[in-house]
Short mmCIF file of C-alpha atoms in Angstrom, two decimals:
data_model
loop_
_atom_site.label_atom_id
_atom_site.label_comp_id
_atom_site.label_asym_id
_atom_site.label_seq_id
_atom_site.Cartn_x
_atom_site.Cartn_y
_atom_site.Cartn_z
CA MET M 81 -0.13 0.07 0.21
CA SER M 82 1.11 3.36 -0.65
CA THR M 83 0.72 7.14 0.39
CA LEU M 84 -0.35 9.97 -2.42
CA VAL M 85 0.55 13.63 -1.60
CA LEU M 86 -1.07 15.57 -3.57
CA ALA M 87 0.55 19.07 -3.80
CA THR M 88 -0.57 22.63 -5.99
CA ASP M 89 1.71 24.74 -5.61
CA ALA M 90 6.19 24.82 -5.23
CA ALA M 91 5.35 25.44 -1.98
CA GLN M 92 3.31 22.07 -1.40
CA VAL M 93 6.38 19.89 -3.01
CA ASP M 94 8.81 21.07 -1.42
CA ARG M 95 7.45 20.83 1.66
CA ALA M 96 5.93 16.90 1.33
CA CYS M 97 10.08 16.52 -0.09
CA ASP M 98 11.17 17.50 3.49
CA LEU M 99 9.01 15.51 4.93
CA VAL M 100 9.32 12.13 3.16
CA ARG M 101 13.01 13.20 3.44
CA SER M 102 13.33 13.77 7.41
CA GLY M 103 11.05 10.15 7.62
CA ALA M 104 7.46 11.73 8.58
CA LEU M 105 5.99 10.48 5.85
CA ARG M 106 6.50 6.93 4.33
CA ASP M 107 4.56 3.98 3.66
CA ASP M 108 4.96 0.51 2.84
CA ASP M 109 4.98 0.21 -0.90
CA GLY M 110 6.68 4.42 -1.20
CA VAL M 111 5.14 7.72 -1.59
CA LEU M 112 4.00 8.95 -4.73
CA LEU M 113 3.80 12.43 -6.01
CA LEU M 114 0.63 14.42 -7.59
CA VAL M 115 0.60 17.48 -8.46
CA ALA M 116 -2.19 19.88 -10.03
CA THR M 117 -2.32 23.23 -10.52
CA LEU M 118 -5.69 24.43 -10.95
CA ASP M 119 -5.35 28.18 -12.39
CA PRO M 120 -8.12 28.66 -14.34
CA VAL M 121 -6.04 27.85 -17.72
CA PRO M 122 -3.29 25.57 -16.87
CA GLU M 123 -1.75 24.53 -19.46
CA VAL M 124 0.03 28.19 -19.66
CA VAL M 125 1.23 28.44 -16.86
CA PRO M 126 4.14 26.50 -15.43
CA THR M 127 3.48 23.83 -13.27
CA PRO M 128 5.94 23.00 -9.50
CA LEU M 129 8.20 20.94 -11.31
CA GLU M 130 8.90 23.01 -14.45
CA ASP M 131 11.98 23.57 -12.20
CA ASP M 132 14.96 21.44 -13.24
CA ALA M 133 15.92 21.35 -9.51
CA ARG M 134 12.09 21.10 -7.84
CA ALA M 135 11.92 18.47 -10.45
CA ALA M 136 15.03 16.76 -9.62
CA ARG M 137 14.55 16.91 -6.11
CA ALA M 138 11.23 15.10 -6.04
CA ALA M 139 12.09 12.85 -8.48
CA ASP M 140 14.88 11.49 -5.68
CA THR M 141 12.24 11.36 -3.09
CA PHE M 142 9.37 9.93 -3.97
CA ALA M 143 8.85 6.47 -5.73
CA ARG M 144 6.61 8.03 -8.94
CA VAL M 145 5.61 11.83 -9.54
CA LEU M 146 2.91 11.89 -11.41
CA ASP M 147 0.94 14.99 -13.24
CA LEU M 148 -2.98 15.75 -12.58
CA GLY M 149 -3.54 17.73 -16.12
CA THR M 150 -1.82 14.52 -17.83
CA LEU M 151 -3.96 12.14 -16.14
CA VAL M 152 -7.51 14.18 -16.72
CA ALA M 153 -6.31 16.50 -20.02
CA PRO M 154 -7.85 18.37 -22.03
CA GLN M 155 -10.34 18.82 -18.61
CA HIS M 156 -9.77 20.69 -16.10
CA PRO M 157 -8.92 18.86 -12.36
CA ALA M 158 -11.27 21.37 -10.89
CA ALA M 159 -13.74 20.65 -12.78
CA PHE M 160 -13.51 17.21 -13.04
CA ASP M 161 -16.44 15.43 -12.20
CA ALA M 162 -18.22 11.97 -12.41
CA ARG M 163 -19.15 12.19 -16.10
CA ASP M 164 -15.51 11.94 -16.55
CA LEU M 165 -14.97 8.89 -15.37
CA ALA M 166 -16.03 6.96 -18.19
CA ALA M 167 -13.06 8.21 -20.25
CA HIS M 168 -10.59 9.03 -17.59
CA GLY M 169 -11.94 6.40 -15.21
CA PRO M 170 -9.37 3.71 -15.91
CA ALA M 171 -6.24 5.36 -16.64
CA LEU M 172 -6.82 7.45 -13.37
CA ARG M 173 -7.50 4.06 -11.39
CA ALA M 174 -4.01 2.14 -12.71
CA ALA M 175 -1.92 5.36 -12.46
CA LEU M 176 -3.12 5.59 -8.61
CA ALA M 177 -3.18 1.54 -7.97
CA GLY M 178 -2.46 0.53 -4.25
CA VAL M 179 -2.99 4.03 -2.69
CA HIS M 180 -4.70 3.62 0.71
CA ARG M 181 -4.32 7.32 1.34
CA VAL M 182 -4.45 10.92 0.53
CA VAL M 183 -1.66 13.62 1.94
CA ARG M 184 -3.15 16.98 0.82
CA GLY M 185 -1.25 19.98 0.81
CA ALA M 186 -3.47 22.10 2.22
CA PRO M 187 -7.07 21.67 3.70
CA GLY M 188 -10.00 22.50 0.69
CA PRO M 189 -12.22 20.58 -1.80
CA VAL M 190 -9.71 18.05 -3.80
CA PRO M 191 -9.61 17.82 -7.13
CA VAL M 192 -10.82 14.25 -9.08
CA LEU M 193 -9.30 12.59 -6.19
CA PRO M 194 -12.46 11.31 -4.25
CA LEU M 195 -14.03 10.13 -7.05
CA VAL M 196 -11.36 7.92 -8.11
CA LEU M 197 -10.73 6.93 -4.27
CA PRO M 198 -13.15 6.94 -2.41
CA ASP M 199 -12.48 4.57 0.49
CA ALA M 200 -8.67 6.10 1.12
CA ARG M 201 -8.06 8.01 4.48
CA THR M 202 -6.80 11.60 4.54
CA ALA M 203 -4.52 13.61 5.88
CA VAL M 204 -3.23 17.23 5.68
CA LEU M 205 0.52 18.22 5.43
CA GLY M 206 1.74 20.47 8.36
CA GLU M 207 4.51 21.76 8.81
CA HIS M 208 6.46 19.31 10.52
CA ASP M 209 4.19 16.56 10.38
CA VAL M 210 1.14 14.35 8.82
CA VAL M 211 -2.04 15.17 10.44
CA ALA M 212 -4.35 12.49 9.99
CA GLU M 213 -8.21 13.53 9.28
CA PRO M 214 -11.35 11.54 10.26
CA GLY M 215 -13.31 9.84 7.72
CA ARG M 216 -12.33 9.07 4.32
CA LEU M 217 -11.46 10.95 1.06
CA GLY M 218 -15.38 10.69 -0.55
CA ALA M 219 -16.53 12.84 1.88
CA VAL M 220 -14.27 15.48 0.55
CA PRO M 221 -16.26 17.38 -1.98
CA THR M 222 -14.38 18.27 -5.36
CA PRO M 223 -14.04 21.93 -6.67
CA VAL M 224 -17.13 22.25 -8.63
CA VAL M 225 -19.30 19.77 -8.23
CA VAL M 226 -21.35 21.30 -5.19
CA GLU M 227 -21.81 24.25 -7.80
CA ALA M 228 -22.18 22.64 -10.91
CA GLY M 229 -25.97 20.79 -8.79
CA LEU M 230 -26.56 23.91 -7.93
CA ARG M 231 -26.39 25.81 -11.73
CA ALA M 232 -28.21 22.13 -13.02
CA VAL M 233 -31.43 23.17 -10.29
CA ALA M 234 -31.73 26.55 -11.08
CA ARG M 235 -31.09 25.92 -14.97
CA ARG M 236 -34.22 23.67 -14.68
CA ALA M 237 -37.07 25.44 -13.86
CA PRO M 238 -37.90 28.77 -15.57
CA GLY M 239 -37.39 27.79 -19.44
CA ALA M 240 -39.65 24.70 -18.69
CA LEU M 241 -43.00 26.35 -19.48
CA ARG M 242 -41.85 28.61 -21.98
CA ARG M 243 -40.46 25.45 -23.82
CA ARG M 244 -44.34 23.58 -23.63
CA VAL M 245 -46.23 26.85 -24.63
CA GLU M 246 -43.76 26.63 -27.87
CA ARG M 247 -44.07 23.68 -28.32
CA ALA M 248 -47.67 23.85 -28.44
CA LEU M 249 -48.46 26.95 -30.33
CA ARG M 250 -45.64 25.76 -32.99
CA PRO M 251 -47.58 25.17 -35.72
CA TRP M 252 -49.56 28.26 -35.34
CA TRP M 253 -46.18 30.13 -35.14
CA GLU M 254 -44.95 28.69 -37.98
CA ARG M 255 -48.00 29.03 -40.44
CA ARG M 256 -47.57 33.30 -39.02
CA VAL M 257 -44.38 33.86 -39.53
CA VAL M 258 -43.76 31.82 -43.11
CA ALA M 259 -46.56 34.17 -44.61
CA ARG M 260 -45.03 37.04 -43.24
CA ALA M 261 -41.44 36.48 -44.95
CA ALA M 262 -43.30 35.65 -47.99
CA ARG M 263 -45.37 39.16 -47.45
CA ASP M 264 -41.51 40.73 -47.02
CA LEU M 265 -40.06 38.51 -49.92
CA ALA M 266 -42.44 40.12 -52.14
CA ARG M 267 -42.34 43.20 -50.67
CA LEU M 268 -38.47 43.47 -51.96
CA ARG M 269 -39.29 41.63 -54.86
CA ALA M 270 -41.48 44.37 -55.62
CA ASP M 271 -39.53 47.32 -54.93
CA ASP M 272 -36.50 46.29 -56.90
CA PRO M 273 -37.37 42.85 -58.59
CA ARG M 274 -33.19 42.54 -59.95
CA ALA M 275 -31.61 43.50 -56.54
CA PRO M 276 -30.19 40.18 -54.54
CA MET M 277 -33.74 39.12 -52.35
CA LEU M 278 -31.35 37.50 -49.62
CA ALA M 279 -29.18 40.20 -49.21
CA ARG M 280 -31.70 42.96 -48.73
CA ALA M 281 -33.86 40.61 -46.84
CA VAL M 282 -31.13 40.51 -44.41
CA ALA M 283 -30.48 44.11 -44.22
CA ALA M 284 -34.13 45.52 -43.60
CA THR M 285 -37.25 44.03 -44.01
CA PRO M 286 -39.45 47.04 -45.34
CA GLY M 287 -42.68 47.94 -43.78
CA TRP M 288 -41.79 46.89 -40.36
CA ARG M 289 -41.33 50.04 -38.85
CA ARG M 290 -44.20 51.65 -40.83
CA ARG M 291 -46.62 48.59 -39.02
CA ARG M 292 -45.69 49.75 -35.75
CA MET P 145 9.60 31.75 -46.38
CA ALA P 146 10.33 28.11 -46.90
CA GLY P 147 10.08 26.07 -42.85
CA ARG P 148 8.23 29.05 -41.31
CA LEU P 149 5.00 29.53 -40.01
CA ASP P 150 2.71 32.81 -39.14
CA VAL P 151 0.20 32.55 -36.86
CA VAL P 152 -2.37 35.52 -37.74
CA VAL P 153 -4.16 36.92 -34.48
CA ALA P 154 -7.25 39.74 -35.34
CA VAL P 155 -8.06 41.25 -31.87
CA HIS P 156 -10.63 44.25 -30.65
CA ASP P 157 -10.24 45.41 -27.30
CA GLY P 158 -8.82 42.06 -25.97
CA ALA P 159 -7.03 43.16 -22.74
CA ARG P 160 -9.01 41.20 -20.46
CA HIS P 161 -7.60 37.73 -22.51
CA LEU P 162 -4.70 38.71 -23.70
CA PRO P 163 -1.81 37.91 -20.42
CA THR P 164 -3.22 34.67 -21.72
CA PHE P 165 -2.77 34.34 -24.87
CA VAL P 166 0.96 36.15 -24.06
CA ALA P 167 2.20 33.50 -21.95
CA SER P 168 -0.42 30.44 -24.34
CA ALA P 169 2.68 32.05 -27.69
CA ARG P 170 5.78 31.98 -24.88
CA ARG P 171 4.84 28.25 -24.60
CA ASN P 172 4.41 27.38 -28.05
CA LEU P 173 7.97 29.17 -29.40
CA ALA P 174 10.09 27.40 -31.70
CA PRO P 175 12.68 28.49 -34.59
CA GLY P 176 10.59 30.34 -37.37
CA ILE P 177 7.79 30.57 -35.46
CA ARG P 178 5.78 34.40 -35.65
CA PHE P 179 3.05 36.01 -34.47
CA VAL P 180 1.12 38.74 -37.02
CA VAL P 181 -1.23 40.45 -35.20
CA VAL P 182 -4.08 43.12 -36.10
CA ASP P 183 -5.22 44.98 -33.24
CA ASP P 184 -8.40 46.12 -35.20
CA ALA P 185 -8.61 49.77 -33.21
CA SER P 186 -9.01 48.45 -29.79
CA THR P 187 -9.83 51.27 -27.39
CA ASP P 188 -8.86 49.57 -24.74
CA ALA P 189 -4.99 48.55 -23.26
CA THR P 190 -4.54 46.31 -25.86
CA GLY P 191 -2.14 48.40 -27.87
CA GLU P 192 0.02 48.83 -24.65
CA LEU P 193 -0.19 44.82 -23.71
CA LEU P 194 0.93 44.14 -26.97
CA ALA P 195 3.76 46.24 -27.35
CA ASP P 196 4.63 44.33 -23.95
CA ALA P 197 4.63 41.61 -25.59
CA ALA P 198 6.42 42.44 -28.52
CA ARG P 199 9.33 43.10 -26.92
CA GLU P 200 9.66 39.56 -25.71
CA LEU P 201 8.33 37.39 -28.06
CA PRO P 202 8.51 37.59 -32.13
CA LEU P 203 5.51 39.24 -32.96
CA GLU P 204 4.71 42.02 -36.04
CA ILE P 205 1.83 44.24 -34.91
CA VAL P 206 -0.63 45.49 -37.81
CA THR P 207 -2.80 48.48 -36.03
CA ASN P 208 -6.42 49.26 -37.97
CA THR P 209 -6.69 52.89 -37.42
CA THR P 210 -10.14 52.20 -37.88
CA ASN P 211 -12.41 48.95 -36.81
CA ARG P 212 -12.35 46.58 -39.53
CA GLY P 213 -13.90 43.47 -38.48
CA VAL P 214 -12.66 40.36 -38.37
CA ALA P 215 -12.12 39.24 -42.35
CA ALA P 216 -10.53 42.72 -42.70
CA SER P 217 -8.09 42.29 -40.37
CA ARG P 218 -6.78 38.82 -41.16
CA ASN P 219 -6.84 40.01 -44.97
CA ARG P 220 -4.34 43.18 -43.44
CA ALA P 221 -2.18 39.78 -41.38
CA LEU P 222 -2.27 37.77 -44.48
CA ASP P 223 -0.70 41.05 -46.76
CA ALA P 224 2.11 41.54 -43.80
CA SER P 225 2.87 38.01 -43.53
CA ASP P 226 5.50 35.83 -45.34
CA ALA P 227 5.48 32.50 -44.03
CA ARG P 228 5.46 29.30 -45.86
CA TRP P 229 2.94 28.36 -43.47
CA VAL P 230 0.18 30.21 -41.47
CA THR P 231 -2.20 29.34 -38.80
CA PHE P 232 -4.82 31.29 -37.35
CA LEU P 233 -5.33 32.20 -33.12
CA ASP P 234 -8.76 33.93 -31.63
CA ALA P 235 -6.73 36.22 -29.23
CA ASP P 236 -9.17 34.93 -26.42
CA ASP P 237 -8.35 31.34 -26.77
CA TRP P 238 -5.14 29.20 -25.69
CA CYS P 239 -3.06 26.32 -26.57
CA ALA P 240 -1.71 23.77 -24.90
CA PRO P 241 2.29 23.48 -25.37
CA GLY P 242 3.76 22.25 -28.19
CA ARG P 243 0.69 22.94 -30.27
CA LEU P 244 2.25 25.34 -33.06
CA PRO P 245 5.38 23.36 -33.82
CA ALA P 246 3.30 20.25 -33.97
CA LEU P 247 1.14 21.94 -36.58
CA ALA P 248 4.38 23.03 -38.84
CA ASP P 249 5.65 19.70 -38.43
CA ALA P 250 2.45 18.10 -39.65
CA LEU P 251 2.35 20.39 -42.43
CA ARG P 252 6.19 19.17 -42.82
CA ARG P 253 5.59 15.61 -42.47
CA THR P 254 2.23 15.16 -44.32
CA GLY P 255 2.95 17.75 -47.64
CA ALA P 256 -0.76 18.37 -47.15
CA ALA P 257 -1.71 22.33 -48.19
CA MET P 258 -3.58 21.85 -45.27
CA VAL P 259 -3.85 20.10 -41.84
CA ARG P 260 -7.08 20.01 -39.47
CA THR P 261 -7.13 19.21 -36.17
CA GLY P 262 -9.44 18.64 -33.47
CA HIS P 263 -9.92 21.44 -30.52
CA VAL P 264 -11.49 21.36 -26.91
CA ARG P 265 -14.72 23.85 -26.30
CA VAL P 266 -14.39 25.83 -22.84
CA ASP P 267 -17.31 26.90 -20.84
CA GLY P 268 -16.14 27.76 -17.39
CA LEU P 269 -13.25 25.39 -16.10
CA ARG P 270 -15.30 22.78 -18.23
CA ARG P 271 -13.81 21.47 -21.56
CA THR P 272 -15.96 19.46 -23.96
CA PRO P 273 -13.41 17.93 -26.71
CA GLU P 274 -14.43 18.20 -30.59
CA THR P 275 -13.16 15.51 -32.77
CA ALA P 276 -12.46 16.68 -36.60
CA PRO P 277 -15.38 15.01 -38.72
CA TRP P 278 -13.18 12.44 -40.75
CA ASP P 279 -13.57 8.96 -40.42
CA GLY P 280 -10.81 8.41 -43.45
CA PRO P 281 -7.00 7.83 -42.57
CA ARG P 282 -5.28 10.23 -40.00
CA ASP P 283 -1.80 11.48 -40.72
CA VAL P 284 -2.02 11.04 -44.44
CA ALA P 285 -2.67 13.85 -47.43
CA VAL P 286 -5.50 13.12 -48.96
CA PRO P 287 -8.08 15.53 -51.76
CA ALA P 288 -10.46 18.06 -49.38
CA ARG P 289 -12.56 17.43 -52.07
CA GLU P 290 -13.29 13.95 -50.45
CA GLN P 291 -13.90 15.59 -46.71
CA ILE P 292 -16.36 17.68 -48.03
CA GLY P 293 -19.42 14.49 -48.26
CA ASP P 294 -22.88 14.53 -48.67
CA ALA P 295 -25.85 15.54 -46.96
CA GLY P 296 -25.99 14.22 -43.41
CA GLY P 297 -24.14 13.61 -40.33
CA ARG P 298 -21.09 16.08 -39.34
CA SER P 299 -18.14 16.38 -41.92
CA LEU P 300 -15.04 18.50 -42.76
CA VAL P 301 -16.38 21.20 -45.08
CA ASP P 302 -18.69 22.13 -42.29
CA TYR P 303 -16.13 22.42 -39.00
CA PRO P 304 -15.41 26.09 -39.97
CA TYR P 305 -12.97 26.60 -37.51
CA LEU P 306 -9.83 28.40 -38.92
CA TRP P 307 -7.69 27.55 -35.54
CA ALA P 308 -7.84 24.00 -36.07
CA ALA P 309 -6.59 23.63 -38.79
CA ALA P 310 -3.04 25.12 -40.98
CA PHE P 311 -2.04 26.06 -44.08
CA ASP P 312 0.65 25.32 -46.46
CA ARG P 313 0.68 28.83 -48.57
CA THR P 314 2.60 27.51 -51.57
CA GLN P 315 0.12 24.80 -52.68
CA VAL P 316 -3.27 27.06 -51.00
CA GLY P 317 -2.27 30.04 -53.22
CA GLU P 318 -3.20 33.53 -51.80
CA PRO P 319 -6.45 34.85 -53.63
CA LEU P 320 -7.96 31.20 -52.25
CA LEU P 321 -6.99 32.35 -48.15
CA ARG P 322 -8.63 35.81 -48.89
CA PHE P 323 -12.11 36.69 -46.41
CA HIS P 324 -15.02 38.33 -47.74
CA GLU P 325 -14.95 41.54 -45.95
CA ASP P 326 -17.98 42.59 -46.53
CA LEU P 327 -19.30 39.56 -43.64
CA ARG P 328 -19.22 40.29 -40.44
CA THR P 329 -19.66 36.81 -39.50
CA ALA P 330 -19.66 33.80 -40.65
CA ALA P 331 -16.57 34.69 -43.23
CA ASP P 332 -14.85 31.13 -42.48
CA ARG P 333 -17.79 29.31 -43.94
CA PRO P 334 -17.71 29.92 -47.43
CA TRP P 335 -14.12 30.00 -46.94
CA PHE P 336 -13.64 26.50 -45.91
CA TRP P 337 -15.96 25.69 -48.95
CA ARG P 338 -13.96 27.33 -51.35
CA LEU P 339 -10.73 25.16 -49.88
CA HIS P 340 -12.52 21.75 -49.82
CA LEU P 341 -13.91 22.53 -53.65
CA ALA P 342 -10.47 22.98 -55.09
CA ASP P 343 -8.00 21.09 -56.05
CA VAL P 344 -5.45 20.88 -52.60
CA THR P 345 -4.80 17.97 -50.36
CA CYS P 346 -6.07 18.19 -46.63
CA ALA P 347 -4.64 15.92 -43.80
CA VAL P 348 -6.55 15.09 -40.27
CA VAL P 349 -3.97 15.26 -37.61
CA ASP P 350 -3.46 15.15 -33.96
CA ALA P 351 -1.58 18.03 -32.47
CA PRO P 352 -1.62 18.95 -28.72
CA ASP P 353 -5.34 21.05 -27.45
CA TYR P 354 -6.50 23.92 -28.71
CA PHE P 355 -8.72 25.40 -26.34
CA TYR P 356 -12.08 27.46 -27.58
CA ARG P 357 -13.12 29.55 -24.75
CA ARG P 358 -17.27 29.59 -26.16
CA PHE P 359 -18.52 32.55 -24.37
CA ALA P 360 -15.34 34.66 -24.36
CA GLY P 361 -16.49 38.18 -23.79
CA SER P 362 -14.93 40.30 -25.45
CA GLY P 363 -11.06 40.02 -27.45
CA SER P 364 -12.21 37.65 -30.42
CA LEU P 365 -13.63 39.51 -33.77
CA THR P 366 -15.87 36.91 -33.99
CA GLN P 367 -17.96 37.52 -30.53
CA ALA P 368 -20.19 39.50 -33.01
CA GLY P 369 -23.06 41.97 -32.43
CA ALA P 370 -26.63 40.92 -32.94
CA ASP P 371 -27.61 42.27 -36.41
CA ARG P 372 -24.45 41.22 -37.61
CA LEU P 373 -24.99 37.56 -36.49
CA LEU P 374 -27.45 37.82 -39.71
CA ASP P 375 -24.62 37.73 -41.93
CA PHE P 376 -24.53 33.77 -41.67
CA LEU P 377 -27.39 33.74 -44.25
CA VAL P 378 -24.82 35.67 -46.72
CA ALA P 379 -22.11 33.45 -45.87
CA TYR P 380 -24.44 30.21 -46.65
CA ASP P 381 -26.01 32.37 -49.52
CA ARG P 382 -22.38 32.14 -50.91
CA VAL P 383 -21.73 28.89 -49.83
CA LEU P 384 -24.74 27.88 -51.89
CA ASP P 385 -23.07 29.71 -54.86
CA LEU P 386 -20.11 27.54 -55.14
CA ALA P 387 -21.96 24.16 -54.42
CA LEU P 388 -24.68 25.27 -57.51
CA ALA P 389 -21.71 26.60 -59.77
CA ASP P 390 -19.52 22.69 -59.28
CA GLY P 391 -22.27 20.86 -60.53
CA ASP P 392 -21.73 17.70 -58.14
CA PRO P 393 -25.27 16.84 -56.86
CA ALA P 394 -23.45 15.41 -53.75
CA VAL P 395 -21.91 18.74 -53.17
CA GLU P 396 -25.27 20.68 -53.62
CA ARG P 397 -27.62 18.63 -51.18
CA ARG P 398 -24.05 18.50 -48.73
CA ALA P 399 -23.97 22.79 -48.95
CA LEU P 400 -28.46 22.98 -48.76
CA TYR P 401 -28.49 20.66 -45.92
CA GLY P 402 -25.66 22.41 -44.15
CA ALA P 403 -28.01 25.70 -45.05
CA CYS P 404 -31.10 23.54 -43.06
CA ARG P 405 -28.90 22.85 -40.30
CA ILE P 406 -27.88 25.99 -39.52
CA VAL P 407 -31.38 28.14 -40.32
CA ASP P 408 -32.62 25.54 -37.71
CA PHE P 409 -30.30 26.30 -35.38
CA HIS P 410 -30.84 30.14 -35.16
CA VAL P 411 -34.51 29.45 -35.52
CA ALA P 412 -34.39 27.52 -32.27
CA LYS P 413 -31.96 30.21 -30.72
CA ARG P 414 -34.14 33.27 -32.29
CA HIS P 415 -35.47 34.78 -28.43
CA ARG P 416 -31.52 36.23 -28.37
CA LEU P 417 -32.83 38.55 -31.29
CA SER P 418 -35.11 42.03 -31.26
CA ARG P 419 -38.43 40.85 -33.36
CA PRO P 420 -37.69 42.90 -36.19
CA LEU P 421 -34.42 40.70 -36.39
CA GLN P 422 -36.24 37.49 -35.76
CA ARG P 423 -38.50 38.41 -39.32
CA ARG P 424 -35.45 39.76 -41.23
CA LEU P 425 -33.71 36.47 -40.04
CA LEU P 426 -36.90 34.55 -41.18
CA ALA P 427 -37.22 36.32 -44.49
CA GLY P 428 -33.84 35.76 -45.37
CA ALA P 429 -33.75 31.66 -44.47
CA ALA P 430 -36.99 31.96 -47.14
CA ALA P 431 -34.55 33.40 -49.90
CA LEU P 432 -31.68 31.41 -48.83
CA LEU P 433 -34.00 27.95 -48.49
CA ALA P 434 -35.63 29.15 -51.97
CA ARG P 435 -32.03 27.86 -54.15
CA GLY P 436 -31.29 24.34 -55.57
CA ASP P 437 -33.14 21.33 -57.04
CA ASP P 438 -36.16 20.81 -55.17
CA ASP P 439 -35.07 17.07 -55.27
CA ALA P 440 -31.46 18.14 -53.46
CA PHE P 441 -33.41 19.73 -51.06
CA ALA P 442 -35.66 17.37 -50.17
CA VAL P 443 -32.50 14.55 -49.42
CA ALA P 444 -31.51 17.76 -47.22
CA VAL P 445 -33.72 18.16 -44.98
CA ARG P 446 -34.47 15.22 -43.52
CA GLY P 447 -30.79 15.65 -42.25
CA ALA P 448 -32.11 18.55 -40.30
CA PRO P 449 -33.46 17.84 -36.99
CA PRO P 450 -37.25 16.81 -37.39
CA GLY P 451 -38.66 18.99 -34.85
CA GLY P 452 -37.64 21.66 -37.21
CA GLN P 453 -38.48 20.01 -40.77
CA ARG P 454 -41.60 21.52 -41.28
CA LEU P 455 -40.44 24.77 -40.84
CA LEU P 456 -37.67 24.43 -43.32
CA ARG P 457 -39.98 23.22 -46.16
CA ALA P 458 -42.46 25.83 -45.71
CA LEU P 459 -39.93 28.62 -45.40
CA ARG P 460 -38.37 27.00 -48.98
CA GLY P 461 -41.64 27.12 -50.10
CA ALA P 462 -42.37 30.76 -49.22
CA GLY P 463 -38.80 31.61 -50.80
CA ARG P 464 -39.69 29.81 -53.75
CA SER P 465 -43.36 31.42 -54.64
CA VAL P 466 -41.76 34.48 -54.31
CA VAL P 467 -39.03 33.50 -56.86
CA ALA P 468 -42.14 32.27 -59.26
CA ALA P 469 -44.04 34.72 -58.78
#
């Protein structure tokens, strides 16, 4: 069994390296480092491991070093949800096989991992040690799941009635707008039979202002 | 000219997104890659941000003194560009690291006149990958005409994303790369049709992702005002000009199918338009759908969403009755 450290910035990577090297953080099958960049556009910002010295130190310290952005690409780690498991679940589970404990670099929501390792135990990196937390990782919310759920509920209600009414009135509406389109085109044709009808129809439909 | 890739970017009031663009450009640098950015008379800090960026990036700035729109701005950038290969970016989007060198490499490797890729649609933090609609061999240059297809389904000719493509100007030729400057939106529709009907080759390739921000707000010249939106009708009128002049029944059916789909789409979303604009939309749609052969239209409309087919047929009937009168 192995422990996974989730680091979202360079300071967390450094602290995790220090704790592993000091022996405060260890496991039977080693400790993995998972780096996650949660910037809104992670593709254009440097990851903590783009610093060569830090990357070399991490490679020497951890059993494996993984990048969450690469594992869930092109999805954003903070927006990853259950819909993405079909596409990314097998690769994620294979990469994280054997992980029984997730140590977070900082308290707060955790991207992706609660969906993939719901039974893992959790802990948080302290200054000089690892602070165990009660409960399992599955109970920790992912960053946008709650918010997305609320948005979905808010979206569902207002348009439903309008759509039902529109469906019922659609045949009447179609007859009306088609007749009017024919009238508008006929008027354009009468005004200037040689002018391109479509361009004139798009530019202005005659009579609209007059009748209003 | 040989072995260089110019990246055409047209921007108007894009200061909000330029830091992301610059960061993305920085991570896509390679020998021979240059950005040709047209500042289309921006009124925000776009000019200053571009001048700053030009100090650290291979970036040529062309400034329009009056706002000329995306098509004219891209034409200006093409005039300023002299590289063999050219691609496009929107200033509010971004590329994964290494995409631009990969596009240049794909053009070199396949020898195609144009290469096309998938892209990722970005809606907030949520991303949706979209593949280039092509079931044939990948990474192989095939005649672009073969990628037009018939009515129904998705096709590369109706995948009008300039930034998901790169072009070899020695094979495509300058006239084919010019945009219709009177089209304020959808200029890329007839543009791609012209390319696919021309005697050029196209390869669908894999490359690091292009991230297309769906609701950018500002900065992208393809984000247009409501009345500009109706230019899609004029754009598709030109697509039909090309298809009908070509004389291939399958090409005509494909063009009519595209016209049906796009009219259905905009009619379904008509509520975002004012009532006068809705009226212009429907009159223009009747004139557009009146074109082409009856048999071709009958096949094309069957590919449209079932809920919209009756209206599309009725609009064609209205348009044809006026033409016949």
